[in-house]
Short mmCIF file of C-alpha atoms in Angstrom, two decimals:
data_model
loop_
_atom_site.label_atom_id
_atom_site.label_comp_id
_atom_site.label_asym_id
_atom_site.label_seq_id
_atom_site.Cartn_x
_atom_site.Cartn_y
_atom_site.Cartn_z
CA GLY A 1 31.88 -4.19 -70.87
CA GLN A 2 34.92 -6.22 -69.66
CA ASN A 3 38.16 -5.53 -71.31
CA ILE A 4 41.78 -6.70 -71.00
CA ASP A 5 44.61 -4.74 -72.52
CA GLN A 6 48.12 -6.15 -72.91
CA PRO A 7 50.78 -5.57 -75.45
CA THR A 8 50.46 -8.12 -78.31
CA GLU A 9 54.17 -8.89 -78.60
CA MET A 10 57.43 -8.10 -76.67
CA THR A 11 61.10 -8.98 -77.44
CA ALA A 12 63.79 -9.27 -74.73
CA THR A 13 67.27 -10.72 -74.41
CA GLU A 14 68.36 -13.74 -72.57
CA GLY A 15 69.45 -12.89 -69.03
CA ALA A 16 67.59 -9.51 -69.04
CA ILE A 17 64.44 -8.35 -67.21
CA VAL A 18 61.02 -7.84 -68.82
CA GLN A 19 57.89 -6.25 -67.51
CA ILE A 20 54.54 -7.22 -69.11
CA ASN A 21 51.75 -4.73 -68.37
CA CYS A 22 48.00 -5.42 -68.11
CA THR A 23 45.16 -3.07 -67.54
CA TYR A 24 41.65 -4.44 -67.14
CA GLN A 25 38.13 -3.36 -66.80
CA THR A 26 35.81 -5.92 -65.33
CA SER A 27 32.31 -5.95 -63.68
CA GLY A 28 33.49 -6.64 -60.12
CA PHE A 29 36.84 -7.85 -59.19
CA ASN A 30 37.95 -10.88 -57.23
CA GLY A 31 41.63 -11.08 -57.97
CA LEU A 32 43.84 -11.53 -61.08
CA PHE A 33 45.93 -14.51 -62.45
CA TRP A 34 48.82 -14.64 -64.67
CA TYR A 35 49.19 -17.79 -66.74
CA GLN A 36 52.04 -18.75 -69.20
CA GLN A 37 51.09 -20.61 -72.38
CA HIS A 38 53.68 -22.09 -74.68
CA ALA A 39 52.55 -22.67 -78.34
CA GLY A 40 50.35 -25.39 -78.74
CA GLU A 41 49.97 -26.20 -75.13
CA ALA A 42 47.39 -25.39 -72.38
CA PRO A 43 48.14 -22.41 -69.94
CA THR A 44 49.92 -23.00 -66.71
CA PHE A 45 49.53 -21.04 -63.51
CA LEU A 46 52.02 -18.43 -62.66
CA SER A 47 50.55 -16.16 -59.94
CA TYR A 48 47.48 -14.95 -58.28
CA ASN A 49 47.12 -11.36 -56.70
CA VAL A 50 44.07 -10.38 -54.78
CA LEU A 51 45.52 -7.53 -52.75
CA ASP A 52 47.60 -4.50 -53.91
CA GLY A 53 51.29 -5.04 -54.06
CA LEU A 54 53.99 -7.29 -55.20
CA GLU A 55 54.10 -11.08 -55.05
CA GLU A 56 57.46 -12.54 -55.59
CA LYS A 57 57.98 -16.15 -56.66
CA GLY A 58 61.45 -16.99 -57.76
CA ARG A 59 62.32 -15.29 -61.05
CA PHE A 60 58.73 -14.15 -61.63
CA SER A 61 56.96 -11.36 -59.63
CA SER A 62 53.45 -10.02 -60.14
CA PHE A 63 52.14 -6.73 -59.10
CA LEU A 64 48.57 -5.45 -58.66
CA SER A 65 46.92 -2.06 -58.19
CA ARG A 66 43.22 -2.46 -57.85
CA SER A 67 42.43 1.25 -57.84
CA LYS A 68 44.18 1.62 -61.14
CA GLY A 69 42.91 -1.62 -62.74
CA TYR A 70 46.59 -2.44 -63.51
CA SER A 71 48.85 -5.39 -63.03
CA TYR A 72 52.22 -6.47 -64.32
CA LEU A 73 54.34 -9.58 -64.55
CA LEU A 74 57.94 -9.07 -64.10
CA LEU A 75 60.27 -11.76 -65.31
CA LYS A 76 63.97 -11.66 -64.30
CA GLU A 77 67.08 -13.54 -65.57
CA LEU A 78 65.32 -14.50 -68.61
CA GLN A 79 65.92 -17.91 -70.19
CA MET A 80 65.07 -19.09 -73.78
CA LYS A 81 62.35 -21.32 -72.28
CA ASP A 82 60.53 -18.14 -71.12
CA SER A 83 59.47 -17.63 -74.80
CA ALA A 84 55.73 -17.91 -74.52
CA SER A 85 52.55 -16.14 -74.29
CA TYR A 86 51.66 -14.57 -71.01
CA LEU A 87 47.91 -14.31 -70.07
CA CYS A 88 46.59 -11.78 -67.71
CA ALA A 89 43.15 -12.99 -66.27
CA PRO A 90 41.12 -10.96 -63.72
CA ILE A 91 38.23 -12.60 -62.05
CA ASP A 92 34.92 -10.72 -62.35
CA SER A 93 31.92 -10.59 -59.81
CA ASN A 94 30.73 -14.01 -61.10
CA TYR A 95 34.11 -15.47 -60.15
CA GLN A 96 34.80 -16.08 -63.83
CA LEU A 97 38.25 -15.58 -65.40
CA ILE A 98 38.19 -12.96 -68.09
CA TRP A 99 40.80 -13.88 -70.68
CA GLY A 100 42.62 -11.50 -73.05
CA ALA A 101 44.69 -12.48 -75.99
CA GLY A 102 47.89 -12.43 -74.13
CA THR A 103 51.28 -11.05 -74.73
CA LYS A 104 53.74 -13.10 -76.89
CA LEU A 105 57.23 -12.90 -75.37
CA ILE A 106 60.08 -13.56 -77.72
CA ILE A 107 63.55 -14.15 -76.10
CA LYS A 108 66.64 -13.60 -78.18
CA PRO A 109 70.13 -14.86 -77.31
CA GLY B 1 48.82 -32.03 -57.15
CA ALA B 2 45.77 -30.69 -59.07
CA VAL B 3 46.42 -32.57 -62.32
CA VAL B 4 43.87 -32.57 -65.24
CA SER B 5 44.06 -34.91 -68.09
CA GLN B 6 42.39 -34.67 -71.59
CA HIS B 7 41.91 -37.38 -74.08
CA PRO B 8 42.56 -37.48 -76.86
CA SER B 9 45.39 -35.02 -77.51
CA ARG B 10 44.84 -35.05 -81.11
CA VAL B 11 42.01 -36.21 -83.26
CA ILE B 12 41.33 -35.90 -86.99
CA CYS B 13 37.83 -36.71 -88.13
CA LYS B 14 35.75 -36.45 -91.23
CA SER B 15 33.12 -33.80 -91.70
CA GLY B 16 29.71 -35.01 -90.30
CA THR B 17 31.13 -37.20 -87.66
CA SER B 18 31.01 -36.57 -83.93
CA VAL B 19 33.95 -36.52 -81.55
CA LYS B 20 34.05 -36.88 -77.85
CA ILE B 21 36.63 -35.32 -75.74
CA GLU B 22 37.16 -36.41 -72.10
CA CYS B 23 38.42 -34.18 -69.27
CA ARG B 24 39.46 -35.76 -66.03
CA SER B 25 40.68 -34.34 -62.70
CA LEU B 26 43.20 -37.09 -61.49
CA ASP B 27 43.82 -36.24 -57.93
CA PHE B 28 41.02 -33.97 -56.85
CA GLN B 29 37.32 -33.61 -57.15
CA ALA B 30 36.36 -30.73 -59.40
CA THR B 31 33.06 -29.01 -58.58
CA THR B 32 33.24 -26.91 -61.70
CA MET B 33 34.80 -27.71 -65.11
CA PHE B 34 35.06 -25.27 -67.98
CA TRP B 35 35.50 -25.88 -71.68
CA TYR B 36 37.46 -23.49 -73.83
CA ARG B 37 38.36 -23.26 -77.55
CA GLN B 38 41.32 -21.37 -78.84
CA PHE B 39 42.10 -20.25 -82.41
CA PRO B 40 45.75 -19.68 -83.43
CA LYS B 41 47.15 -16.57 -81.79
CA LYS B 42 43.82 -15.73 -80.29
CA SER B 43 42.62 -15.72 -76.71
CA LEU B 44 41.02 -18.51 -74.86
CA MET B 45 37.23 -18.50 -75.55
CA LEU B 46 35.01 -19.86 -72.91
CA MET B 47 32.38 -22.12 -74.35
CA ALA B 48 30.61 -23.51 -71.26
CA THR B 49 30.78 -24.01 -67.63
CA SER B 50 29.63 -27.28 -66.15
CA ASN B 51 28.87 -28.37 -62.60
CA GLU B 52 28.73 -31.88 -61.61
CA GLY B 53 25.09 -33.36 -61.85
CA SER B 54 23.57 -30.26 -63.44
CA LYS B 55 23.24 -28.82 -67.11
CA ALA B 56 26.14 -26.93 -68.51
CA THR B 57 25.86 -23.19 -68.69
CA TYR B 58 26.78 -22.16 -72.33
CA GLU B 59 28.27 -18.72 -73.34
CA GLN B 60 26.52 -16.68 -75.79
CA GLY B 61 26.83 -17.79 -79.32
CA VAL B 62 27.80 -21.35 -78.41
CA GLU B 63 25.40 -23.91 -79.89
CA LYS B 64 24.11 -26.34 -77.14
CA ASP B 65 23.10 -29.01 -79.58
CA LYS B 66 26.48 -28.92 -81.32
CA PHE B 67 28.71 -28.99 -78.34
CA LEU B 68 27.20 -31.49 -75.82
CA ILE B 69 28.66 -31.29 -72.39
CA ASN B 70 28.15 -33.96 -69.79
CA HIS B 71 29.62 -33.72 -66.31
CA ALA B 72 28.77 -37.01 -65.06
CA SER B 73 30.95 -37.06 -61.85
CA LEU B 74 33.31 -34.91 -59.87
CA THR B 75 36.23 -35.98 -61.86
CA LEU B 76 34.89 -36.43 -65.39
CA SER B 77 33.51 -34.02 -68.03
CA THR B 78 33.07 -34.71 -71.68
CA LEU B 79 32.66 -32.47 -74.57
CA THR B 80 31.01 -33.95 -77.71
CA VAL B 81 31.33 -31.96 -81.04
CA THR B 82 28.47 -33.42 -82.99
CA SER B 83 28.32 -33.30 -86.65
CA ALA B 84 31.76 -31.66 -86.86
CA HIS B 85 32.59 -29.40 -89.75
CA PRO B 86 35.91 -27.82 -90.79
CA GLU B 87 35.23 -24.60 -89.11
CA ASP B 88 35.02 -26.67 -85.78
CA SER B 89 38.86 -27.44 -86.13
CA SER B 90 40.41 -25.73 -83.11
CA PHE B 91 42.37 -26.41 -79.95
CA TYR B 92 39.90 -27.44 -77.10
CA ILE B 93 41.06 -27.08 -73.76
CA CYS B 94 39.25 -28.02 -70.40
CA SER B 95 39.96 -26.70 -66.95
CA ALA B 96 38.83 -27.69 -63.43
CA ARG B 97 38.30 -25.73 -60.21
CA LEU B 98 38.57 -27.21 -56.81
CA GLY B 99 35.75 -25.33 -55.05
CA THR B 100 33.80 -22.16 -54.85
CA SER B 101 36.50 -20.39 -52.83
CA ASP B 102 39.33 -21.55 -54.99
CA TYR B 103 39.31 -19.60 -58.19
CA GLU B 104 42.45 -21.02 -59.80
CA GLN B 105 41.68 -23.21 -62.82
CA TYR B 106 43.88 -26.26 -63.51
CA PHE B 107 44.07 -26.79 -67.18
CA GLY B 108 44.24 -30.02 -69.16
CA PRO B 109 46.90 -30.39 -72.01
CA GLY B 110 44.20 -29.68 -74.60
CA THR B 111 42.97 -31.53 -77.64
CA ARG B 112 43.67 -30.58 -81.14
CA LEU B 113 40.64 -31.27 -83.40
CA THR B 114 41.10 -31.25 -87.14
CA VAL B 115 38.06 -31.80 -89.28
CA THR B 116 38.69 -32.78 -92.93
#
């Protein structure tokens, strides 16, 4: 079957760094997305990885290891507005995004 | 670019009535649109995938006759919740994909449906 595993909730301090891990099992693999979703709002795109390695985009970076079925999202210089859920979504062999429940990130002052 | 709108953003209806939700890609043509529902603190649940001019493909467990999807053009898809009941109350989100080689989904802002 297809499965996404992310921590349910994480807490971090404003200004700090946090890493959100994601392990996945999918039938086929065509890349992986990270989305951010604030409460009551739709998801917004953060990053896309299709090859192994680190993709850096400002304060956010995303890493992928296809052989390990593993990805992480790294958030630096945390701001209060980063409090949201972060969704790891790999793409399966049918080019469908597979959604997990996401990780709720709580930022404290 | 790649903006998707949804209308209405919130709707309250009485049990037994039907509600139509519109999803539009404003600045691009979407070959494929997706409809999701999301319960509080739960993951996005894909309801159906629709391609312009063809019938929607529904996920297992989603009633076709209850959730009518029409993808009339490359910029518009509609979801009609027929004979709505309180258990249909949820957050409905549409997304659109540019083409078969672009896997990113651009999400609409969502529609909060409350059935009383």
